[in-house]
Coordinates of C-alpha atoms in Angstrom, one line a residue:
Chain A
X1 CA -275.8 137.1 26.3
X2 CA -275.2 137.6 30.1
X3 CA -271.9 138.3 31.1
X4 CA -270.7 140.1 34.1
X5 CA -268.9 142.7 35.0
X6 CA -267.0 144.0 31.5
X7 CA -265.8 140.8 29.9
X8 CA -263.0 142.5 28.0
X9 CA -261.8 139.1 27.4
X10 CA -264.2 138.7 25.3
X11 CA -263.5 139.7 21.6
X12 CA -260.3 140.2 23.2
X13 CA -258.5 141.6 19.6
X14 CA -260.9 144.1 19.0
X15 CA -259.8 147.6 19.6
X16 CA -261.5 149.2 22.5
X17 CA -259.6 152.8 23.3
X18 CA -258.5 154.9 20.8
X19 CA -256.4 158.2 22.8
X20 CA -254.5 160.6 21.0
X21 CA -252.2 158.4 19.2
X22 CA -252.4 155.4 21.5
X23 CA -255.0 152.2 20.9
X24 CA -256.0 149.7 23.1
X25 CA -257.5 146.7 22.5
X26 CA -259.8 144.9 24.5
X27 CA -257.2 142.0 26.2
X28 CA -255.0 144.7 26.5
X29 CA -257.5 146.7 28.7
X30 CA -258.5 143.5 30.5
X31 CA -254.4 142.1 31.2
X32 CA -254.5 145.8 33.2
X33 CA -257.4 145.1 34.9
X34 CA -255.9 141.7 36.1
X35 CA -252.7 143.9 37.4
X36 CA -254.7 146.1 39.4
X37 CA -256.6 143.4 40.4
X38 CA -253.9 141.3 41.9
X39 CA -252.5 144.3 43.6
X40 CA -256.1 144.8 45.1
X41 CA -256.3 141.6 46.5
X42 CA -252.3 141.6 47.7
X43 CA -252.7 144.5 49.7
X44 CA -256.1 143.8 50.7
X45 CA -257.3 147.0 49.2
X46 CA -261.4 147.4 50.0
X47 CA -262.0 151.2 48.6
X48 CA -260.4 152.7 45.9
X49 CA -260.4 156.1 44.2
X50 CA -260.1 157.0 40.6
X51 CA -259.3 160.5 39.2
X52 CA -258.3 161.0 36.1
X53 CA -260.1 162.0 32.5
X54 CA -257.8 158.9 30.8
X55 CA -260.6 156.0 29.8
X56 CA -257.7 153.2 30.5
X57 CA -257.1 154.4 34.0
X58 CA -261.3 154.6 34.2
X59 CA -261.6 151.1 33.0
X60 CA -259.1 149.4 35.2
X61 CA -260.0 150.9 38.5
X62 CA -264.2 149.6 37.8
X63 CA -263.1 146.3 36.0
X64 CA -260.2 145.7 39.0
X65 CA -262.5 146.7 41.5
X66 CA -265.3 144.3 40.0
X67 CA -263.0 141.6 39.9
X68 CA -261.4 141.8 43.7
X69 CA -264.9 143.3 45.1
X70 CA -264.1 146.2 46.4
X71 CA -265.6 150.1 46.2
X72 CA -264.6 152.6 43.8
X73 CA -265.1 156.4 44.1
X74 CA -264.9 158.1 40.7
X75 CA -263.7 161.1 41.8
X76 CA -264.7 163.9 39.0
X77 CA -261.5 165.7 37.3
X78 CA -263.5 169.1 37.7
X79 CA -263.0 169.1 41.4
X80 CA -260.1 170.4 42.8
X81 CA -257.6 168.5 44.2
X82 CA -258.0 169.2 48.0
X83 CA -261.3 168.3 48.2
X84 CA -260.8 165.1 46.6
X85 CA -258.0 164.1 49.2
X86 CA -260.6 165.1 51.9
X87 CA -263.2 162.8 50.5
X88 CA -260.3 160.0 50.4
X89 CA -259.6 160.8 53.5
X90 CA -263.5 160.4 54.8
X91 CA -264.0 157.5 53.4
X92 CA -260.9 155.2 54.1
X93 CA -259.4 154.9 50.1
X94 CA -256.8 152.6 49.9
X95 CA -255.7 153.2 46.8
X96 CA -255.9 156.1 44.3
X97 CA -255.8 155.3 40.8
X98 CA -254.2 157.8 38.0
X99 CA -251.3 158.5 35.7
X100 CA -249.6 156.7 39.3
X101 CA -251.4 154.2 41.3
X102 CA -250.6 154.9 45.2
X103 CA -251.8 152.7 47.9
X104 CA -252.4 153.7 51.8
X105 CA -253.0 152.2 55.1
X106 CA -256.4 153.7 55.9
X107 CA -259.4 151.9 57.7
X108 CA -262.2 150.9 55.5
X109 CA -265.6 149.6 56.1
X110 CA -266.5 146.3 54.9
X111 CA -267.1 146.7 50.7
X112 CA -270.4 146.6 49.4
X113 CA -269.2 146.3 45.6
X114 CA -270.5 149.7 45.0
X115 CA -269.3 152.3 42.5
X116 CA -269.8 156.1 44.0
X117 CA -270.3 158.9 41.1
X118 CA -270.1 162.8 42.2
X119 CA -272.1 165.3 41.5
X120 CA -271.9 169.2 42.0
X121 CA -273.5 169.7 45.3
X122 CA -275.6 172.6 46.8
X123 CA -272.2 173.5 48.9
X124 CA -268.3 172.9 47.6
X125 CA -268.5 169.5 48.5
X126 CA -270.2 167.1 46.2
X127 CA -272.8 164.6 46.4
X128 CA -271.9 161.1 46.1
X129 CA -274.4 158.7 44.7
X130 CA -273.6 154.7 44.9
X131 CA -274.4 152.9 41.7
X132 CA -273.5 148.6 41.0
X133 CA -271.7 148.1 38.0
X134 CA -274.1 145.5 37.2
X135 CA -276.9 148.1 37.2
X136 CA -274.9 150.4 34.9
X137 CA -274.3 147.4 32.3
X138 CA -277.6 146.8 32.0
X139 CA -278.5 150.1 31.4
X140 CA -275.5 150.6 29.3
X141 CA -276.9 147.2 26.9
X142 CA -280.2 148.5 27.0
X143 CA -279.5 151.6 25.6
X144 CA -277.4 150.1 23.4
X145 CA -280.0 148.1 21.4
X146 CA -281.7 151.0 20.0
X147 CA -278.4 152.9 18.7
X148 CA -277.1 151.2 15.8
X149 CA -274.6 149.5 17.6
X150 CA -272.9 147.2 15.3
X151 CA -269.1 148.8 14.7
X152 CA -269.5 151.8 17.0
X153 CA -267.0 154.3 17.4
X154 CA -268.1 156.4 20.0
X155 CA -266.2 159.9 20.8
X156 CA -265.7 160.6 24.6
X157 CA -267.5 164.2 24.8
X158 CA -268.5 164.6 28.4
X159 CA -266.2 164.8 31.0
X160 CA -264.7 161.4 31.0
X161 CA -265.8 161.0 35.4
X162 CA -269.2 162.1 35.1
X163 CA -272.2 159.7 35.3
X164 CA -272.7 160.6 31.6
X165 CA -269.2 160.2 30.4
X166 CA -269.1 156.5 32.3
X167 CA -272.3 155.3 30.7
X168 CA -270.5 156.0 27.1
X169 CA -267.7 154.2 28.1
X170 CA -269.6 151.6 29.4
X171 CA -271.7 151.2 26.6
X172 CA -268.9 150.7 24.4
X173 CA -267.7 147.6 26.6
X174 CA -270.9 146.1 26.3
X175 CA -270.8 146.5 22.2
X176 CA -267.5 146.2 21.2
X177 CA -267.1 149.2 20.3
X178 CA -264.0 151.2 20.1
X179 CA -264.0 154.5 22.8
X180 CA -262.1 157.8 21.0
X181 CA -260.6 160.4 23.6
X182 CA -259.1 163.3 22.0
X183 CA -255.8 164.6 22.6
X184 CA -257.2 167.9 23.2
X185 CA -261.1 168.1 25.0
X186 CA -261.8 171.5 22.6
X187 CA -264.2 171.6 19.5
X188 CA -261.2 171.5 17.3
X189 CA -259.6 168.7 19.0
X190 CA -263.5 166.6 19.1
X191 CA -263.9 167.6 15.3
X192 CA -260.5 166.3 14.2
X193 CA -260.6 162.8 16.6
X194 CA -264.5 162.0 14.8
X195 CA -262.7 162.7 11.3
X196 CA -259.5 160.8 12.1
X197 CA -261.0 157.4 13.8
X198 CA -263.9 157.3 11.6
X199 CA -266.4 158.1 14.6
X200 CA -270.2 156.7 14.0
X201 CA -271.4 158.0 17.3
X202 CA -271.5 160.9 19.4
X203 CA -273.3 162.3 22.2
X204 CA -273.0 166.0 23.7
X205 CA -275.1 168.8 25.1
X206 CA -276.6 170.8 23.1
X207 CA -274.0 173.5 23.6
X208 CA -271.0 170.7 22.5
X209 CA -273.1 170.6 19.5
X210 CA -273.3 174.0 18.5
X211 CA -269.8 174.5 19.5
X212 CA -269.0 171.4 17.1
X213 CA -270.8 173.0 14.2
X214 CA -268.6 175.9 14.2
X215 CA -265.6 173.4 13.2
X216 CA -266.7 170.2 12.2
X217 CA -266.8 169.6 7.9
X218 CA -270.1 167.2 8.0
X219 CA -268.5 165.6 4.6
X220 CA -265.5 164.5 6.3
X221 CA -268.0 162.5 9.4
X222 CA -269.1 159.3 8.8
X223 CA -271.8 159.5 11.7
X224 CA -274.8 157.4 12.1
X225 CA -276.1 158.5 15.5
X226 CA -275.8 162.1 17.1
X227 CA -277.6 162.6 20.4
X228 CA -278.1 165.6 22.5
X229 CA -278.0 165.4 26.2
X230 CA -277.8 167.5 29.5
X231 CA -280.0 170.4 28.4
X232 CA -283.3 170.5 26.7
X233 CA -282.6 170.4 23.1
X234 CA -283.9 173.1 21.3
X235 CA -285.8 173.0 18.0
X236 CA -283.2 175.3 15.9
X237 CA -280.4 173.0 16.7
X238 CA -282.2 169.8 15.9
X239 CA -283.0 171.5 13.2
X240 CA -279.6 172.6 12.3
X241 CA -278.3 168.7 12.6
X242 CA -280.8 167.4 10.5
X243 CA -280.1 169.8 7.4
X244 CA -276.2 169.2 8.2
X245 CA -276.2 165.4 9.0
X246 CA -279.3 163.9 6.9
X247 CA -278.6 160.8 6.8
X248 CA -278.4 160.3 10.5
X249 CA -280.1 159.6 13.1
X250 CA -280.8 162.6 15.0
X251 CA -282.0 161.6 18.7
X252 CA -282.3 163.6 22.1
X253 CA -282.6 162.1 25.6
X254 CA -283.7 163.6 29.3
X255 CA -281.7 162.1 31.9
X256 CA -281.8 162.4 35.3
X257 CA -279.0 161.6 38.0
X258 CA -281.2 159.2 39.9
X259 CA -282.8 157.9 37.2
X260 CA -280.6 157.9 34.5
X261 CA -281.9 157.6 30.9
X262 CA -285.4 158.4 31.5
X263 CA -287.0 158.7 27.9
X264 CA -285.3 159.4 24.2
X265 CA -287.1 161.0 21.3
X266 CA -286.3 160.2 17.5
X267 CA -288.9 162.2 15.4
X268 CA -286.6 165.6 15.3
X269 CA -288.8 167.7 16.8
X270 CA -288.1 169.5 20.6
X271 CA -290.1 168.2 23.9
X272 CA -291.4 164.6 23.7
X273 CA -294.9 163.6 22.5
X274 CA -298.0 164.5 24.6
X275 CA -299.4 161.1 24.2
X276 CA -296.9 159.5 26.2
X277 CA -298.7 160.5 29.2
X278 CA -300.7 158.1 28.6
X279 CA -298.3 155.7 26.8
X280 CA -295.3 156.5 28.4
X281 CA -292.2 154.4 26.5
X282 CA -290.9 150.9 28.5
X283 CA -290.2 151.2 31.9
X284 CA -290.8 154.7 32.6
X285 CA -293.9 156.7 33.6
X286 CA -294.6 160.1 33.1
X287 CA -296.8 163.0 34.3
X288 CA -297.4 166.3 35.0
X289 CA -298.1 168.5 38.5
X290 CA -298.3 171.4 38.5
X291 CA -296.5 171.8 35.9
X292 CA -293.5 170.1 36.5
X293 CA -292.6 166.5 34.7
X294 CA -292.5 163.8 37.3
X295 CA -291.6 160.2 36.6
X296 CA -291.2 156.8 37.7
X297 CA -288.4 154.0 36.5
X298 CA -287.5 150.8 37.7
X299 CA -284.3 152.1 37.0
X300 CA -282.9 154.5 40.1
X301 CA -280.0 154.3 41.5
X302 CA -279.2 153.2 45.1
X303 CA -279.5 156.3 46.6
X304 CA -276.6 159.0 48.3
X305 CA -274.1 158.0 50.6
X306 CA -274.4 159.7 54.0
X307 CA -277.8 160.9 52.9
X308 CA -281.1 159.4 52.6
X309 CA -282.6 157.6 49.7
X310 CA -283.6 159.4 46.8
X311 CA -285.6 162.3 47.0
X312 CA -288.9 160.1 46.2
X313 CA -292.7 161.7 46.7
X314 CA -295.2 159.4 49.1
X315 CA -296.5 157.5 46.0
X316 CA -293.3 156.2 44.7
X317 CA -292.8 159.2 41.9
X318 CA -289.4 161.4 41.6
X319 CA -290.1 165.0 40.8
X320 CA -287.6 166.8 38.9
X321 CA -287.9 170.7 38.8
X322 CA -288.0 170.8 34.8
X323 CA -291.1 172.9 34.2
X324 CA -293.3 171.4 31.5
X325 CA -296.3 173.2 28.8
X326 CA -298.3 171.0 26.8
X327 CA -298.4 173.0 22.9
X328 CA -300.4 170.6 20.6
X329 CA -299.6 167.1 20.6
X330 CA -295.9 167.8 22.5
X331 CA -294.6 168.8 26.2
X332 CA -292.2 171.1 25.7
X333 CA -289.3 171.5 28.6
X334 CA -289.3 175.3 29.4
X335 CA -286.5 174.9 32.1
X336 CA -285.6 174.6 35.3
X337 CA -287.9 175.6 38.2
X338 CA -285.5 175.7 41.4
X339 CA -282.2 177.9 41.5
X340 CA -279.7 176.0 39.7
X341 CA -278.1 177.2 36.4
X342 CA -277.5 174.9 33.7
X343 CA -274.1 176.3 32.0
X344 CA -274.2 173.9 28.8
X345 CA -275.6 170.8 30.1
X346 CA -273.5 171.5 34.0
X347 CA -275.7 171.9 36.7
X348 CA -274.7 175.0 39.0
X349 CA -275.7 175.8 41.8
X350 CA -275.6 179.4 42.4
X351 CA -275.1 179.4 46.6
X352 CA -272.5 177.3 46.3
X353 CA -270.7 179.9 44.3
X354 CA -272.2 182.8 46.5
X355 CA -270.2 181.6 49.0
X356 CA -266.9 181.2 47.4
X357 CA -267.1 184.2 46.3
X358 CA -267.6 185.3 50.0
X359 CA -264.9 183.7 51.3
X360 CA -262.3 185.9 49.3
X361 CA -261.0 188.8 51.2
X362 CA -262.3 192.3 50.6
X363 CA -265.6 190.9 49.1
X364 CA -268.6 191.7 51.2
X365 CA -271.6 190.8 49.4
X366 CA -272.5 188.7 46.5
X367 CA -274.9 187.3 44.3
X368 CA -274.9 184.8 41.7
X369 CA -277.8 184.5 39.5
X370 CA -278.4 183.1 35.6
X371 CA -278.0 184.9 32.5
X372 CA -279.5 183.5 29.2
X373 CA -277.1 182.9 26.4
X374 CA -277.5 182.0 23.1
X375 CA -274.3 179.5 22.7
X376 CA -274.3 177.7 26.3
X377 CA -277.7 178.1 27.2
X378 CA -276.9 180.0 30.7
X379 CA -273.7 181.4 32.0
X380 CA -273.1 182.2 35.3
X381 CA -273.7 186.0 36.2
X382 CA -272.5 187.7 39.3
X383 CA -272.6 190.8 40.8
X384 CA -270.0 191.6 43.6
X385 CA -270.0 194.4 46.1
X386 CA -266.0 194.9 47.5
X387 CA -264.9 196.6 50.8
X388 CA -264.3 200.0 50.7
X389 CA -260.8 199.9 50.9
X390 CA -260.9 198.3 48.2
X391 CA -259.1 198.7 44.7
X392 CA -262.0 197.5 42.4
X393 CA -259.8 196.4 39.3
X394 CA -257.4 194.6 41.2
X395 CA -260.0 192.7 43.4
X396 CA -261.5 191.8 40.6
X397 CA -258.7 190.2 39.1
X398 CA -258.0 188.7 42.0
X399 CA -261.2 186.9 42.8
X400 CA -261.7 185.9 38.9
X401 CA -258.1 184.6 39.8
X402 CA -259.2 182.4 42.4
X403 CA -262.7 181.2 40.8
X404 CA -260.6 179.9 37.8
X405 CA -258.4 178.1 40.1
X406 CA -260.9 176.5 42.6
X407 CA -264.1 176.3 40.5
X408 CA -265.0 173.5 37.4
X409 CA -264.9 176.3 34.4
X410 CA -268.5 175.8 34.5
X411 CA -269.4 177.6 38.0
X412 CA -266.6 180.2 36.9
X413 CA -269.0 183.5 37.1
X414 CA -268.7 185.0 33.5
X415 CA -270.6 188.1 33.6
X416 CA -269.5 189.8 36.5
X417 CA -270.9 193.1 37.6
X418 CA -269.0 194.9 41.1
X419 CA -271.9 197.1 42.2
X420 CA -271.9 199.6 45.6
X421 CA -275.2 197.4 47.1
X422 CA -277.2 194.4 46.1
X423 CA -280.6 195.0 46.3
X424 CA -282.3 192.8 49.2
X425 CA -286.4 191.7 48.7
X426 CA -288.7 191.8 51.0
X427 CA -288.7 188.4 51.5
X428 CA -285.2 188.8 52.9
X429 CA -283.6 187.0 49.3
X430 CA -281.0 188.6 47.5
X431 CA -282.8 189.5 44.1
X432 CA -282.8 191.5 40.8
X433 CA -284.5 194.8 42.0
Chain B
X1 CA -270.5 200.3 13.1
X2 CA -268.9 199.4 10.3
X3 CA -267.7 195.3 9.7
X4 CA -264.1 196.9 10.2
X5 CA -264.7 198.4 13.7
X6 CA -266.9 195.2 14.9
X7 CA -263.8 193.4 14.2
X8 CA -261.7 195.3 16.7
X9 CA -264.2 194.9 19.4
X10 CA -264.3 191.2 19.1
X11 CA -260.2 191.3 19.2
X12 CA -260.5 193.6 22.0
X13 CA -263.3 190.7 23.8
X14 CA -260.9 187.9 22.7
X15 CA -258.2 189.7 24.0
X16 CA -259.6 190.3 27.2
X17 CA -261.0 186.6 27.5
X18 CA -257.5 184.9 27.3
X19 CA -255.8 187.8 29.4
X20 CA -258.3 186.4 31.5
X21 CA -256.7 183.0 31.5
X22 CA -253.1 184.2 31.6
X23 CA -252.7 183.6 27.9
X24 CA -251.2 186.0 25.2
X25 CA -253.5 187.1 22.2
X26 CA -252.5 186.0 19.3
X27 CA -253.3 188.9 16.3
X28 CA -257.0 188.0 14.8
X29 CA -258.3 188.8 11.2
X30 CA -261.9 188.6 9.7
X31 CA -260.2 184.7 8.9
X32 CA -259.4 184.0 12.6
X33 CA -261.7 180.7 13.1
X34 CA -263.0 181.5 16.4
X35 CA -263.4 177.8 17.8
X36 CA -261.1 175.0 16.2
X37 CA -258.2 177.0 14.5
X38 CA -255.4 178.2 17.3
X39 CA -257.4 180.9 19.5
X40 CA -257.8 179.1 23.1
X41 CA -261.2 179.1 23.6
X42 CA -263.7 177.1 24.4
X43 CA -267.3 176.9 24.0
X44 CA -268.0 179.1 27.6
X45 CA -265.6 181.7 26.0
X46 CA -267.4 181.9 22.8
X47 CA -270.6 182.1 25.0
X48 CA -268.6 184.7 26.5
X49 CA -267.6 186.6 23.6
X50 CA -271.1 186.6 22.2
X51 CA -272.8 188.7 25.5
X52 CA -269.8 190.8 25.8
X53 CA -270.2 191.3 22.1
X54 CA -273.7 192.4 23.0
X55 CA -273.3 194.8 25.4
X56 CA -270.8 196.4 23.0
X57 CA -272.6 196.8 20.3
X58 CA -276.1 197.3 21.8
X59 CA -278.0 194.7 20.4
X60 CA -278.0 190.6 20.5
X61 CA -278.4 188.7 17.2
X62 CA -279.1 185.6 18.4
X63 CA -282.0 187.0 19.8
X64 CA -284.5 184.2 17.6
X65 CA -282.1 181.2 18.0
X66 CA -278.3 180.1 17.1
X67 CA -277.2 181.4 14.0
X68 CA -274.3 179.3 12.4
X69 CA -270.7 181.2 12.5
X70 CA -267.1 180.0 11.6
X71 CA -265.3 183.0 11.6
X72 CA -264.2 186.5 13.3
X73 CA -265.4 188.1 10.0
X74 CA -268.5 186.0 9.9
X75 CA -269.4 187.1 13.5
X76 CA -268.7 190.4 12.7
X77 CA -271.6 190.6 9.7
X78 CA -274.3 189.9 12.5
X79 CA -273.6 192.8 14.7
X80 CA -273.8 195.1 11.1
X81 CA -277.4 196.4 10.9

């Protein structure tokens, strides 16, 4: 089978959104595609921006720009909303897609029929990274094949406008399946939308699965896949699925941004087998330099907009920073090896946050480091040091304040320390003394 | 520390956590499901709650790995030596 684009008209009675109370079907989805579409092509619209968590509005901004070949940003609901009018702005939208569809008169470059994902950048603004929606399909089916497919109901964990939360829409379009967004995005509100729609599949981070636990009754679940994204997966938490959910396959996947899926594992146990050094799974390669895991696909995206390809090495290899140990027969992932903190599967960069925190009035220095935690794997620590004139409690308020209101809850600093100094290396870095 | 006096410095943490976020604290009992019943918090608050709960009591017992909890009173055996 080799459609393109999302051929909702296909199986067009089957149910493909299931949200809060409200279902979908597949025609329905596609009739307000055809809308949009027609209002695309009316106005002449060439780049369009999409920002909202609802998996209807998601749908018809990619299918209506498939089908009148224009761009699509996917603006993620985590960033706030002046930066997403500035990148709207930049880039000459024409029409923003939401609760409201609005449509301007801006100048936009000839469309390339790309769709551009954000991620968290290394500064407030975000990087944008151009994916086809052909590419993604086929990614989408591919993964498909191997997870029990047939009469999928697949529960909308990740943030609905990240690259991960796409790809699960996505790869419901491509098997039928029926997409389940909760009324409410907490554990409670997940546990009771997999007991009420019958879910059969669900992917999260680690930390949505431990989170999960605490509310889901496993007798009430009628799941047939659980996979764990984002973060390493650690051995205690496969372990704790497998004595929960036993007749399930338990599977955990490392992804990449510019390479998307890059390898999943199925045997239960953390890391990935040693032998695949050698016999690395379809499509991928994989190695080891100095202890970091390096790999090759002939999957990578196109690259970032406004910034060179992808960060490639002279031989054609991406290295990530995940820092590798070979124990046995398995490569274990021990964790990151540059400065970014992953808060429950979200990567953070800790500058980025340095220098909000910087720009709030009274604060004078700042540093923003990891702390370990057994629940989200990381949180965001911070220690602040406030002008003198300053009334600590009420600062502190103040800029917590602000960080909830500007920051994705992730970045939010949640150990937060005001100190007098912070101690400066010799190598001129702000460290830990 | 007694199970009793745990309990009041994980309502004191949860209170201070949704304070945090502008939101009232509701009364919480060793019953209180801490994720899933009507407390607003999510899994960064429980990650939360669990270091502030360690630098209250002194020690971390998730030191080897997750240990499964549903409830305030539940939490409130681990940090009982």
């Amino acid at each position: 089978m080799n459609e393109r684009g999302l051929a909702l008209h296909v199986n067009a009675d089957a149910a493909l959104v299931a949200r809060g109370a409200d279902r979908f079907t597949r025609g329905a989805v596609h009739a307000r595609i055809n809308e949009l579409a027609a209002a695309f092509n009316a106005r002449g619209v060439r780049r369009a921006l999409v920002w909202s968590d609802d998996p209807v509005d998601l749908l018809r901004a990619i299918g209506a720009a498939d089908v009148a070949g224009a761009d699509l940003f996917i603006a993620h609901t985590n960033l706030p909303a002046a930066i997403v009018d500035e990148i709207a702005a930049q880039h000459g939208v024409q029409a923003r897609i939401g609760e409201t569809d609005t449509f301007v008169n801006a100048e936009a470059p000839p469309a390339s029929g790309r769709i551009y994902m954000m991620t968290s950048g290394t500064t407030g603004k975000p990087k944008i990274a151009a994916h086809t929606l052909d590419a993604l399909m086929s990614r989408a089916r591919a993964g498909a094949k191997s997870a029990q497919a047939a009469d999928s109901k697949w529960l909308l964990t990740y943030q609905p406008t990240g690259f991960a939360g796409i790809q699960v829409l996505l790869t419901a379009v491509a098997t039928h399946g029926l997409i389940v967004a909760p009324e409410q995005r907490t554990p409670g509100g997940f546990a009771a939308a997999a007991r009420d729609h019958g879910v059969t599949q669900i992917s999260g981070t680690p930390t949505f699965w431990r989170a999960f636990m605490m509310v889901a009754r496993p007798s009430e679940l009628a799941l047939k896949q659980i996979t764990l994204g984002g973060e390493a997966a650690d051995q205690a938490t496969l372990d704790r699925l497998k004595a929960a959910f036993p007749n399930t396959r338990v599977t955990h996947i490392y992804a990449s941004t510019e390479a998307g899926v890059v390898f999943a594992v199925h045997d239960g146990r953390e890391g990935f087998p040693k032998a695949w050094l050698d016999e690395p799974p379809t499509g991928v390669a994989l190695r080891i330099v100095d202890g970091l895991l390096q790999i090759k696909s002939a999957n990578l995206m196109g690259g970032y907009l406004g910034h060179d390809a992808q960060p490639l090495l002279d031989d054609g290899w991406l290295s990530t920073a995940d820092r590798c140990e070979i124990a046995g027969d398995r490569v274990r992932i021990l964790g990151r090896d540059d400065s970014t903190i992953n808060v429950g599967g979200s990567k953070v960069y800790p500058l980025m946050v340095e220098q909000f925190l910087l720009q709030q009035t009274g604060v004078v220095e700042a540093r923003v480091f990891a702390v370990p935690n057994p629940v989200s794997g990381s949180l965001v620590g911070a220690e602040i040091v406030f002008a003198e004139d300053q009334d600590h409690a009420e600062a502190r308020a103040r800029v917590l304040a602000a960080c909830r209101e500007n920051l994705a809850s992730y970045q939010v600093p949640r150990v937060v320390k005001i100190v007098d100094q912070i101690n400066v290396r010799e190598s001129g870095k702000k460290g830990a003394t | 520390m007694t199970e009793e006096q745990v309990l009041g410095e994980i309502s004191k943490a949860v209170a201070q956590i949704l304070s945090d976020k502008g939101l009232p604290a509701p009364a919480l009992t060793a019953d209180t499901e801490l994720l899933g019943g009507d407390l607003q918090i999510d899994s960064l608050d429980l990650a939360m709650l669990v270091r502030e709960m360690e630098e209250r009591i002194g020690f971390d017992p998730f030191q080897d790995g997750f240990i499964d909890f549903r409830t305030a009173g539940e939490l409130a055996k681990l940090y009982v030596k």
